[in-house]
Amino acid sequence: MSAANDLTVEGKAQVAHAEDVNQLQQHYTTDHVDIVEEKINAVHAGQRVQLKSSLDKMSLSQSLSTFWRSILVCGFAGFAAVTDGYQNQMAASIIANKGFIKEFAKGASALDPPWVSSFGGIFSAGQVIGQFTIPFVSDFIGRKGAMYVFMVILTVSVIVESVANVWYVWTIAKLIGGIGIGAVQATLPVYINEHAPSQIRGFLIVAYSLWFSLGGLLASIALNVRSKSNPLDYKSLIYTQFGMIGLSILIFVFLPESPWWLASKGKFDKARAVLEKKFSGIPDYDIDGELAIIAATIEKQREWDREAAAEGTLAIFKGLNGKRFLIGSWPKVLQQFIGLSIFSSYSAYFFSLAGNKNPFNVTVILGCVSLLSVILDATLVDKIGRRRMTLIGFSGAAAGMLLISIVGCFDYANAKLGAVLVFGGVTANFFNTFQSSTSYAYLSEMPEQRFRAKATGWGLAYCNLYAIMFNFTVPLMLKKWVVKTAFLFIGLGIPGTILAFFIMPESMGRSPAEIHEMFVDRVPLRKWKGYKTHVEDDLDARLEI
């Protein structure tokens, strides 16, 4: 932008701000709904309006102390991911339990590989169904309504698990459980994104993955302890899931609805009430002004979509919105390409086939490593950014899978190479998990607000189409090729990581309006970091007056 244009932008911003001040001084008793409508009308008239909060200028440490109530809301919402992670790991690893094998194999020494593949494949298919359908629920009755729906589904799945004693009933339970967990994964990151301040949005989305990893670790510990104390008991492990579900439902009762969803539905009174509960008492926090920013941002995006003819249900896949959808979902897809199914769905099965005498010990190690990885992710995601986290994570995961592939060419059953195999698995799992929460950030940050629920859910569903394929095929490949199966994921993961270098932007600290602007203005994806947006120029001009 030239210097003359800069002055023009600044001058227009100053005039717009002066007009806003005059109007507010003349109508200082104006109802907040009138203020919102005023901003929306200004958007329709083509006037420049404020689309970024002045509080976005706070440092990371300041925002942590200032927005503590938002942190609590996001943290408690993320706690439900313990249920998600616990049930996910329990379903994946209980198939290696001796009691489970005795019950379902009906006298055989091991489960048939086709059954194992059907369990994982049907579970992933259920996730796709849940991720595809829950956004309609979330957009229609709200984020909280969607939470109650998926908790009912998870409860039903555990009930069916509890009575299952043949493989096809267990498969039905996996389908229902997959639907519930898919709905959780498609709802909570969106909810957290819409409550989190921009400075710590990545950190709070990481909290979701942190709870998920903790839930998986708890399941691994429970499986390991029970395998030693009573190796034939698996029913009590299933029953423990009821406790997780009950605690999550209790938490959801006290959580507020998303102000972004309320504003998108024109429920400005309720949206303001949520903002007031979270932010009252914070110096310089203008509740009506912040509500107007949310409403104006939503309307600005809608206006652009009308001009670009990007409307309707399938608009999410068209033109620029389609590009945003593919970019947002690529890290999750790449997780599958780099071997997630081995260390998420079939870790115990993989290491048992590889000759490890106690595969549950390895799953506990992997669970601890995942938890450590997410904690490290939480400390770095709002410091070094989403793009770097993604590239570091997938490069490290590819290195771990390459090590596994090399070991697979030798006699890995001996103690030394067996230890190297476990190290390769730990490395691949650590780095794959290292960027997992960042992938949720991309899913919920890249789309427009009105497409956020659908883009997050459908992006996860798109990813899980690959998961379905791998969950059906990986057990069969493991049975035939064992460790050499890792070569497949090397062939997919390395090219995918190279592509990520060119298409993944840096969205750390950006408001929804800024992200929208950079997409519309076709800013090169690798150059988002440090780019000065018009939204930011406008805010700077307003703060200088």
Coordinates of C-alpha atoms in Angstrom, one line a residue:
M1 CA 0.0 0.0 0.0
S2 CA 1.4 3.4 -0.9
A3 CA 1.9 6.2 1.6
A4 CA -0.9 8.2 0.1
N5 CA -3.3 5.3 0.4
D6 CA -2.1 4.8 4.0
L7 CA -3.1 8.4 4.8
T8 CA -6.4 7.9 3.1
V9 CA -7.2 4.8 5.1
E10 CA -6.1 6.5 8.3
G11 CA -8.1 9.6 7.5
K12 CA -11.2 7.6 6.8
A13 CA -10.8 5.6 10.0
Q14 CA -10.4 8.8 12.0
V15 CA -13.6 10.3 10.4
A16 CA -15.5 7.0 11.0
H17 CA -14.4 6.9 14.6
A18 CA -15.3 10.6 15.2
E19 CA -18.7 9.9 13.7
D20 CA -19.1 6.9 16.1
V21 CA -18.1 9.0 19.1
N22 CA -20.5 11.8 18.2
Q23 CA -23.4 9.3 17.7
L24 CA -22.7 7.6 21.0
Q25 CA -22.5 10.9 22.8
Q26 CA -25.8 12.0 21.4
H27 CA -27.5 8.7 22.2
Y28 CA -25.6 7.6 25.3
T29 CA -28.8 5.9 26.5
T30 CA -29.4 4.0 23.3
D31 CA -30.3 0.4 23.7
H32 CA -27.5 -2.1 22.8
V33 CA -29.7 -3.6 20.1
D34 CA -29.9 -0.1 18.4
I35 CA -26.1 0.1 18.6
V36 CA -25.7 -3.3 16.9
E37 CA -28.3 -2.4 14.2
E38 CA -26.4 0.8 13.6
K39 CA -23.2 -1.1 12.9
I40 CA -24.9 -3.6 10.7
N41 CA -26.5 -0.7 8.7
A42 CA -23.1 0.9 8.4
V43 CA -21.7 -2.4 6.9
H44 CA -24.6 -2.4 4.4
A45 CA -23.8 1.3 3.5
G46 CA -20.2 0.4 2.8
Q47 CA -18.8 2.4 5.7
R48 CA -15.7 1.4 7.6
V49 CA -16.6 -0.1 11.0
Q50 CA -14.5 -1.5 13.8
L51 CA -14.0 -5.2 13.4
K52 CA -11.2 -5.9 15.9
S53 CA -11.3 -5.3 19.6
S54 CA -8.8 -2.9 21.2
L55 CA -8.3 -5.6 23.9
D56 CA -6.7 -7.8 21.2
K57 CA -3.7 -5.6 21.7
M58 CA -3.1 -7.1 25.2
S59 CA 0.0 -9.2 25.7
L60 CA -0.4 -13.0 26.4
S61 CA 0.3 -12.6 30.1
Q62 CA -2.2 -9.7 30.4
S63 CA -4.9 -11.7 28.7
L64 CA -4.4 -14.7 31.0
S65 CA -5.1 -12.6 34.0
T66 CA -7.8 -10.4 32.4
F67 CA -9.9 -13.1 30.8
W68 CA -9.8 -15.7 33.5
R69 CA -13.6 -16.3 33.3
S70 CA -13.3 -17.2 29.6
I71 CA -10.4 -19.5 30.5
L72 CA -12.6 -21.3 33.0
V73 CA -15.4 -21.7 30.5
C74 CA -13.1 -23.1 27.8
G75 CA -11.3 -25.3 30.3
F76 CA -14.5 -26.8 31.7
A77 CA -15.9 -27.3 28.2
G78 CA -12.6 -29.1 27.2
F79 CA -12.9 -31.4 30.2
A80 CA -15.6 -33.3 28.2
A81 CA -12.7 -34.4 26.0
V82 CA -11.6 -36.7 28.9
T83 CA -14.8 -38.7 28.1
D84 CA -13.9 -38.6 24.4
G85 CA -10.3 -39.7 24.9
Y86 CA -11.2 -42.3 27.5
Q87 CA -13.8 -43.9 25.4
N88 CA -11.7 -43.7 22.2
Q89 CA -8.7 -45.4 23.8
M90 CA -10.8 -47.9 25.7
A91 CA -12.5 -49.0 22.5
A92 CA -9.2 -49.2 20.6
S93 CA -7.3 -51.2 23.2
I94 CA -9.8 -53.4 25.1
I95 CA -9.7 -55.7 22.1
A96 CA -6.3 -56.9 23.4
N97 CA -7.8 -57.8 26.8
K98 CA -7.7 -61.5 27.5
G99 CA -11.2 -61.6 28.9
F100 CA -12.5 -59.7 25.9
I101 CA -10.8 -62.1 23.5
K102 CA -12.1 -65.1 25.5
E103 CA -15.7 -63.7 25.3
F104 CA -15.8 -62.6 21.7
A105 CA -13.4 -65.1 20.0
K106 CA -15.5 -68.0 21.4
G107 CA -12.7 -70.4 22.2
A108 CA -10.1 -69.1 19.7
S109 CA -6.8 -67.7 20.9
A110 CA -7.2 -64.4 19.1
L111 CA -9.8 -62.3 17.4
D112 CA -10.2 -62.7 13.7
P113 CA -8.5 -59.8 11.8
P114 CA -11.7 -59.0 9.9
W115 CA -13.5 -58.5 13.2
V116 CA -10.8 -56.2 14.4
S117 CA -10.9 -54.2 11.2
S118 CA -14.7 -54.0 11.4
F119 CA -14.6 -52.6 14.9
G120 CA -12.2 -49.8 14.0
G121 CA -13.8 -49.2 10.6
I122 CA -17.4 -49.0 11.9
F123 CA -16.2 -46.7 14.8
S124 CA -14.7 -44.3 12.2
A125 CA -17.8 -44.5 10.1
G126 CA -19.8 -43.5 13.2
Q127 CA -17.5 -40.6 13.7
V128 CA -18.2 -39.4 10.1
I129 CA -21.9 -39.7 10.7
G130 CA -21.6 -37.7 14.0
Q131 CA -19.4 -35.1 12.5
F132 CA -21.5 -34.6 9.5
T133 CA -24.9 -34.4 11.3
I134 CA -24.1 -32.6 14.6
P135 CA -23.3 -29.2 12.9
F136 CA -27.0 -29.0 11.8
V137 CA -28.0 -29.5 15.4
S138 CA -25.4 -27.1 16.6
D139 CA -26.5 -24.4 14.2
F140 CA -30.2 -25.0 14.9
I141 CA -30.4 -25.3 18.7
G142 CA -27.0 -24.0 19.7
R143 CA -23.7 -25.3 20.9
K144 CA -25.0 -26.3 24.3
G145 CA -28.0 -28.2 22.7
A146 CA -25.5 -30.2 20.7
M147 CA -23.6 -31.0 23.9
Y148 CA -26.6 -32.6 25.5
V149 CA -27.3 -34.6 22.3
F150 CA -23.9 -36.1 22.0
M151 CA -23.9 -37.0 25.7
V152 CA -27.1 -39.0 25.2
I153 CA -25.6 -40.8 22.3
L154 CA -22.4 -41.7 24.3
T155 CA -24.6 -43.0 27.1
V156 CA -26.5 -45.3 24.8
S157 CA -23.2 -46.6 23.3
V158 CA -21.9 -47.6 26.7
I159 CA -25.2 -49.3 27.5
V160 CA -24.9 -51.4 24.3
E161 CA -21.2 -52.2 25.1
S162 CA -22.3 -53.4 28.6
V163 CA -24.7 -56.0 27.2
A164 CA -22.6 -57.1 24.2
N165 CA -21.3 -60.7 24.1
V166 CA -21.1 -61.3 20.3
W167 CA -19.0 -59.4 17.8
Y168 CA -21.9 -57.9 15.8
V169 CA -23.5 -56.3 18.9
W170 CA -20.1 -54.9 19.9
T171 CA -19.9 -53.5 16.3
I172 CA -23.2 -51.8 16.8
A173 CA -21.9 -50.3 20.0
K174 CA -18.8 -49.0 18.2
L175 CA -21.0 -47.4 15.5
I176 CA -23.1 -45.5 18.2
G177 CA -19.9 -44.6 20.2
G178 CA -18.3 -43.3 17.0
I179 CA -21.3 -41.1 16.3
G180 CA -21.1 -39.7 19.8
I181 CA -17.4 -39.1 19.8
G182 CA -17.5 -37.6 16.3
A183 CA -20.1 -35.2 17.6
V184 CA -17.9 -34.2 20.5
Q185 CA -15.0 -33.5 18.3
A186 CA -17.1 -31.4 15.9
T187 CA -18.7 -29.3 18.7
L188 CA -16.2 -28.6 21.5
P189 CA -13.4 -26.9 19.4
V190 CA -16.0 -24.6 17.9
Y191 CA -17.5 -23.8 21.3
I192 CA -14.0 -23.0 22.7
N193 CA -13.0 -21.0 19.7
E194 CA -16.1 -18.8 20.1
H195 CA -15.5 -18.1 23.8
A196 CA -11.7 -17.7 23.6
P197 CA -9.9 -14.3 23.4
S198 CA -7.7 -14.2 20.2
Q199 CA -4.4 -13.9 22.2
I200 CA -5.0 -17.3 23.9
R201 CA -7.3 -19.0 21.5
G202 CA -4.7 -21.5 20.5
F203 CA -3.8 -22.3 24.1
L204 CA -7.5 -22.9 25.0
I205 CA -8.1 -25.1 22.0
V206 CA -5.0 -27.0 23.1
A207 CA -6.8 -27.6 26.4
Y208 CA -9.3 -29.7 24.5
S209 CA -6.4 -31.9 23.3
L210 CA -4.9 -31.9 26.7
W211 CA -8.0 -33.4 28.3
F212 CA -8.4 -35.8 25.4
S213 CA -4.8 -37.1 25.9
L214 CA -5.4 -37.3 29.7
G215 CA -8.6 -39.4 29.0
G216 CA -6.7 -41.7 26.8
L217 CA -3.9 -42.1 29.4
L218 CA -6.5 -42.9 32.1
A219 CA -8.0 -45.6 29.9
S220 CA -4.5 -47.1 29.2
I221 CA -3.7 -47.1 32.9
A222 CA -7.1 -48.8 33.7
L223 CA -6.5 -51.4 31.1
N224 CA -3.0 -52.1 32.3
V225 CA -3.9 -52.3 36.0
R226 CA -6.8 -54.6 35.3
S227 CA -4.7 -56.9 33.0
K228 CA -2.5 -57.6 36.0
S229 CA -5.1 -57.8 38.8
N230 CA -7.8 -59.6 36.9
P231 CA -6.8 -60.2 33.2
L232 CA -10.2 -61.8 32.3
D233 CA -12.3 -58.9 33.5
Y234 CA -13.3 -56.3 30.9
K235 CA -16.9 -55.5 31.9
S236 CA -15.9 -53.3 34.9
L237 CA -13.7 -51.3 32.5
I238 CA -16.7 -50.6 30.3
Y239 CA -18.8 -49.5 33.3
T240 CA -16.2 -46.8 34.3
Q241 CA -17.2 -44.8 31.2
F242 CA -20.6 -43.9 32.9
G243 CA -18.7 -41.9 35.5
M244 CA -17.0 -39.8 32.9
I245 CA -20.2 -39.1 31.0
G246 CA -22.1 -38.1 34.2
L247 CA -19.4 -35.6 35.2
S248 CA -19.4 -34.0 31.8
I249 CA -23.2 -33.6 31.7
L250 CA -23.0 -31.9 35.1
I251 CA -20.5 -29.4 33.8
F252 CA -22.5 -28.7 30.7
V253 CA -25.4 -27.5 32.8
F254 CA -23.5 -24.5 34.0
L255 CA -21.7 -23.5 30.8
P256 CA -23.0 -20.4 28.9
E257 CA -24.1 -20.5 25.2
S258 CA -21.8 -19.2 22.5
P259 CA -22.2 -15.4 22.1
W260 CA -21.2 -15.8 18.4
W261 CA -24.0 -18.3 17.8
L262 CA -26.5 -16.1 19.6
A263 CA -25.5 -13.1 17.6
S264 CA -25.7 -15.0 14.4
K265 CA -29.3 -15.8 15.2
G266 CA -30.2 -12.2 16.1
K267 CA -30.5 -13.0 19.8
F268 CA -28.5 -9.9 20.9
D269 CA -30.1 -9.7 24.4
K270 CA -28.9 -13.2 25.3
A271 CA -25.5 -12.7 23.6
R272 CA -25.0 -9.5 25.7
A273 CA -25.9 -11.3 28.8
V274 CA -23.2 -13.9 28.2
L275 CA -20.6 -11.2 27.5
E276 CA -21.7 -9.4 30.7
K277 CA -21.2 -12.6 32.8
K278 CA -17.8 -13.2 31.4
F279 CA -16.4 -9.7 31.1
S280 CA -18.2 -7.4 33.6
G281 CA -15.7 -5.6 35.8
I282 CA -12.9 -5.6 33.3
P283 CA -11.5 -2.1 32.8
D284 CA -12.1 -0.6 29.4
Y285 CA -14.3 -3.5 28.3
D286 CA -17.2 -2.0 26.3
I287 CA -19.8 -4.8 26.3
D288 CA -22.0 -3.1 23.7
G289 CA -19.0 -2.3 21.5
E290 CA -17.7 -5.8 21.6
L291 CA -21.2 -7.2 20.8
A292 CA -21.3 -4.8 17.9
I293 CA -17.9 -6.0 16.6
I294 CA -19.2 -9.6 16.7
A295 CA -22.4 -8.7 14.8
A296 CA -20.6 -6.5 12.3
T297 CA -18.0 -9.2 11.6
I298 CA -20.8 -11.8 10.9
E299 CA -22.6 -9.3 8.7
K300 CA -19.5 -8.3 6.8
Q301 CA -18.8 -12.0 6.0
R302 CA -22.4 -12.5 4.9
E303 CA -22.3 -9.4 2.6
W304 CA -19.1 -10.7 0.9
D305 CA -20.8 -14.1 0.4
R306 CA -23.8 -12.4 -1.2
E307 CA -21.6 -10.5 -3.6
A308 CA -19.6 -13.6 -4.4
A309 CA -22.8 -15.7 -4.8
A310 CA -21.4 -18.0 -2.1
E311 CA -24.7 -18.8 -0.4
G312 CA -26.6 -22.0 0.4
T313 CA -25.6 -25.2 2.2
L314 CA -23.0 -26.2 -0.3
A315 CA -21.4 -22.7 -0.4
I316 CA -18.9 -24.1 2.1
F317 CA -17.3 -26.0 -0.8
K318 CA -17.4 -23.3 -3.4
G319 CA -14.7 -20.8 -4.4
L320 CA -12.8 -19.2 -1.6
N321 CA -14.9 -21.0 1.1
G322 CA -13.9 -24.3 -0.5
K323 CA -10.2 -23.2 -0.3
R324 CA -10.6 -22.3 3.4
F325 CA -12.3 -25.6 4.1
L326 CA -9.5 -27.7 2.5
I327 CA -6.7 -25.7 4.2
G328 CA -8.5 -26.0 7.6
S329 CA -8.9 -29.7 7.3
W330 CA -5.5 -30.6 5.8
P331 CA -3.6 -31.0 9.1
K332 CA -6.2 -33.5 10.3
V333 CA -6.0 -35.4 7.0
L334 CA -2.3 -35.4 7.2
Q335 CA -2.5 -37.0 10.6
Q336 CA -4.0 -40.0 9.0
F337 CA -1.5 -40.0 6.2
I338 CA 1.4 -40.1 8.7
G339 CA 0.2 -43.2 10.6
L340 CA -2.3 -42.0 13.3
S341 CA -4.3 -45.2 13.0
I342 CA -1.4 -47.3 14.2
F343 CA -0.8 -45.3 17.4
S344 CA -4.4 -44.3 18.1
S345 CA -6.6 -47.2 17.0
Y346 CA -4.2 -50.2 17.0
S347 CA -1.3 -49.4 19.3
A348 CA -1.8 -52.5 21.5
Y349 CA -2.5 -54.7 18.5
F350 CA 0.5 -53.4 16.7
F351 CA 3.0 -53.9 19.5
S352 CA 1.6 -57.4 20.4
L353 CA 2.1 -58.5 16.7
A354 CA 5.6 -57.0 16.8
G355 CA 6.4 -59.4 19.7
N356 CA 6.1 -57.1 22.7
K357 CA 5.2 -59.3 25.7
N358 CA 3.1 -56.6 27.4
P359 CA 1.6 -54.2 24.8
F360 CA -0.5 -52.5 27.4
N361 CA 2.7 -51.2 29.0
V362 CA 3.6 -49.6 25.7
T363 CA 0.1 -48.0 25.4
V364 CA 0.7 -46.4 28.8
I365 CA 4.0 -45.1 27.6
L366 CA 2.4 -43.7 24.5
G367 CA -0.4 -42.1 26.6
C368 CA 2.2 -40.4 28.9
V369 CA 4.1 -39.2 25.8
S370 CA 0.9 -37.8 24.3
L371 CA 0.1 -35.9 27.4
L372 CA 3.6 -34.5 27.6
S373 CA 3.4 -33.5 24.0
V374 CA 0.1 -31.7 24.4
I375 CA 1.4 -29.8 27.5
L376 CA 4.4 -28.7 25.4
D377 CA 2.0 -27.7 22.6
A378 CA 0.0 -25.6 25.1
T379 CA 3.1 -23.6 26.1
L380 CA 4.2 -22.9 22.5
V381 CA 1.1 -22.6 20.3
D382 CA 0.6 -18.9 21.0
K383 CA 4.3 -18.2 20.9
I384 CA 5.7 -19.9 17.8
G385 CA 2.4 -20.1 16.0
R386 CA 0.2 -22.7 14.3
R387 CA 2.3 -23.0 11.0
R388 CA 5.5 -23.8 12.7
M389 CA 3.9 -26.3 15.1
T390 CA 2.3 -28.1 12.2
L391 CA 5.5 -28.3 10.2
I392 CA 7.6 -29.4 13.2
G393 CA 5.0 -32.0 14.2
F394 CA 4.6 -33.7 10.9
S395 CA 8.4 -33.6 10.1
G396 CA 9.0 -35.4 13.5
A397 CA 6.2 -37.9 12.9
A398 CA 7.6 -38.7 9.5
A399 CA 11.1 -39.3 11.0
G400 CA 9.6 -41.7 13.6
M401 CA 7.7 -43.6 11.0
L402 CA 10.9 -43.8 8.9
L403 CA 12.8 -45.3 11.8
I404 CA 10.0 -47.9 12.3
S405 CA 10.1 -48.8 8.6
I406 CA 13.9 -49.3 8.7
V407 CA 13.6 -51.5 11.9
G408 CA 10.9 -53.5 10.1
C409 CA 13.5 -54.7 7.6
F410 CA 15.5 -56.5 10.3
D411 CA 14.8 -59.0 13.2
Y412 CA 12.9 -56.6 15.4
A413 CA 11.9 -59.4 17.8
N414 CA 15.3 -59.2 19.6
A415 CA 15.6 -57.0 22.7
K416 CA 17.7 -54.2 21.1
L417 CA 15.7 -53.7 17.9
G418 CA 12.5 -54.1 19.9
A419 CA 13.5 -51.2 22.0
V420 CA 14.4 -49.1 18.9
L421 CA 10.9 -50.0 17.5
V422 CA 9.2 -48.7 20.7
F423 CA 11.4 -45.6 20.5
G424 CA 10.3 -45.0 16.9
G425 CA 6.7 -45.4 17.9
V426 CA 7.1 -43.0 20.8
T427 CA 8.7 -40.5 18.5
A428 CA 6.1 -40.7 15.8
N429 CA 3.3 -40.5 18.4
F430 CA 4.9 -37.6 20.2
F431 CA 5.2 -35.4 17.1
N432 CA 1.9 -36.4 15.7
T433 CA 0.2 -35.4 18.9
F434 CA 2.4 -32.3 19.1
Q435 CA 0.4 -30.6 16.4
S436 CA -2.9 -32.3 16.9
S437 CA -4.5 -29.4 18.9
T438 CA -3.1 -27.0 16.3
S439 CA -5.1 -28.9 13.7
Y440 CA -8.3 -28.2 15.7
A441 CA -7.3 -24.5 15.7
Y442 CA -7.1 -24.6 11.9
L443 CA -10.4 -26.3 11.6
S444 CA -12.2 -23.7 13.7
E445 CA -10.3 -20.6 12.6
M446 CA -10.2 -20.9 8.9
P447 CA -13.9 -20.9 8.0
E448 CA -16.3 -17.9 8.3
Q449 CA -18.3 -17.8 11.5
R450 CA -21.6 -18.9 9.9
F451 CA -19.8 -21.9 8.4
R452 CA -17.7 -22.7 11.5
A453 CA -19.7 -25.5 12.9
K454 CA -20.2 -27.2 9.5
A455 CA -16.6 -26.7 8.4
T456 CA -15.2 -28.1 11.6
G457 CA -17.6 -31.1 11.6
W458 CA -17.4 -31.8 7.9
G459 CA -13.6 -31.3 7.9
L460 CA -13.3 -33.9 10.6
A461 CA -15.7 -36.1 8.7
Y462 CA -13.6 -35.7 5.5
C463 CA -10.5 -36.7 7.6
N464 CA -12.3 -39.7 9.0
L465 CA -13.2 -41.0 5.5
Y466 CA -9.5 -41.8 5.4
A467 CA -9.6 -43.2 8.9
I468 CA -12.4 -45.6 7.9
M469 CA -10.2 -46.8 5.0
F470 CA -7.2 -47.2 7.3
N471 CA -9.1 -48.8 10.1
F472 CA -10.4 -51.5 7.8
T473 CA -7.1 -52.1 6.0
V474 CA -4.4 -51.5 8.7
P475 CA -5.2 -54.6 10.8
L476 CA -5.0 -56.7 7.6
M477 CA -1.8 -55.1 6.6
L478 CA -0.4 -55.5 10.1
K479 CA -1.3 -59.2 10.0
K480 CA 0.6 -59.7 6.7
W481 CA 3.4 -57.1 6.8
V482 CA 3.6 -56.3 10.6
V483 CA 6.1 -53.5 11.0
K484 CA 6.7 -52.9 7.3
T485 CA 3.2 -51.4 7.2
A486 CA 4.9 -48.2 8.2
F487 CA 6.3 -47.8 4.7
L488 CA 2.8 -46.9 3.4
F489 CA 2.6 -44.0 5.8
I490 CA 6.1 -42.8 4.8
G491 CA 4.9 -42.7 1.2
L492 CA 1.9 -40.6 2.1
G493 CA 3.2 -38.5 5.0
I494 CA 6.4 -37.0 3.5
P495 CA 4.7 -35.6 0.4
G496 CA 1.8 -34.4 2.6
T497 CA 4.2 -32.5 4.9
I498 CA 5.9 -30.9 1.9
L499 CA 2.5 -29.7 0.7
A500 CA 1.7 -28.3 4.1
F501 CA 4.8 -26.1 3.9
F502 CA 3.2 -24.3 0.9
I503 CA -0.5 -24.1 2.0
M504 CA -0.6 -23.6 5.8
P505 CA -1.0 -20.0 6.9
E506 CA -0.2 -18.4 10.3
S507 CA -3.5 -17.4 12.0
M508 CA -2.1 -16.8 15.5
G509 CA -3.7 -13.8 17.2
R510 CA -5.8 -12.9 14.2
S511 CA -9.5 -11.9 14.6
P512 CA -12.1 -13.6 12.4
A513 CA -12.4 -10.4 10.4
E514 CA -8.6 -10.3 9.8
I515 CA -8.6 -13.9 8.6
H516 CA -11.5 -13.2 6.3
E517 CA -9.8 -10.1 4.9
M518 CA -6.5 -12.0 4.1
F519 CA -8.4 -14.7 2.3
V520 CA -10.4 -12.2 0.3
D521 CA -7.4 -10.1 -0.6
R522 CA -5.5 -13.2 -1.7
V523 CA -2.5 -12.6 0.7
P524 CA 0.0 -15.4 0.0
L525 CA -0.5 -18.1 2.5
R526 CA 3.1 -18.4 3.6
K527 CA 3.2 -14.6 4.2
W528 CA 0.4 -14.1 6.7
K529 CA 2.8 -13.7 9.6
G530 CA 3.6 -10.0 10.0
Y531 CA 1.1 -8.9 7.4
K532 CA -0.7 -5.7 8.4
T533 CA -4.4 -5.9 7.6
H534 CA -6.9 -3.0 7.0
V535 CA -8.8 -4.2 10.1
E536 CA -5.6 -3.7 12.1
D537 CA -4.8 -0.3 10.5
D538 CA -8.4 0.8 11.3
L539 CA -8.0 -0.2 15.0
D540 CA -4.6 1.6 15.2
A541 CA -6.1 4.8 13.8
R542 CA -9.0 4.6 16.3
L543 CA -6.6 4.1 19.2
E544 CA -4.5 7.1 18.2
I545 CA -7.5 9.5 18.2

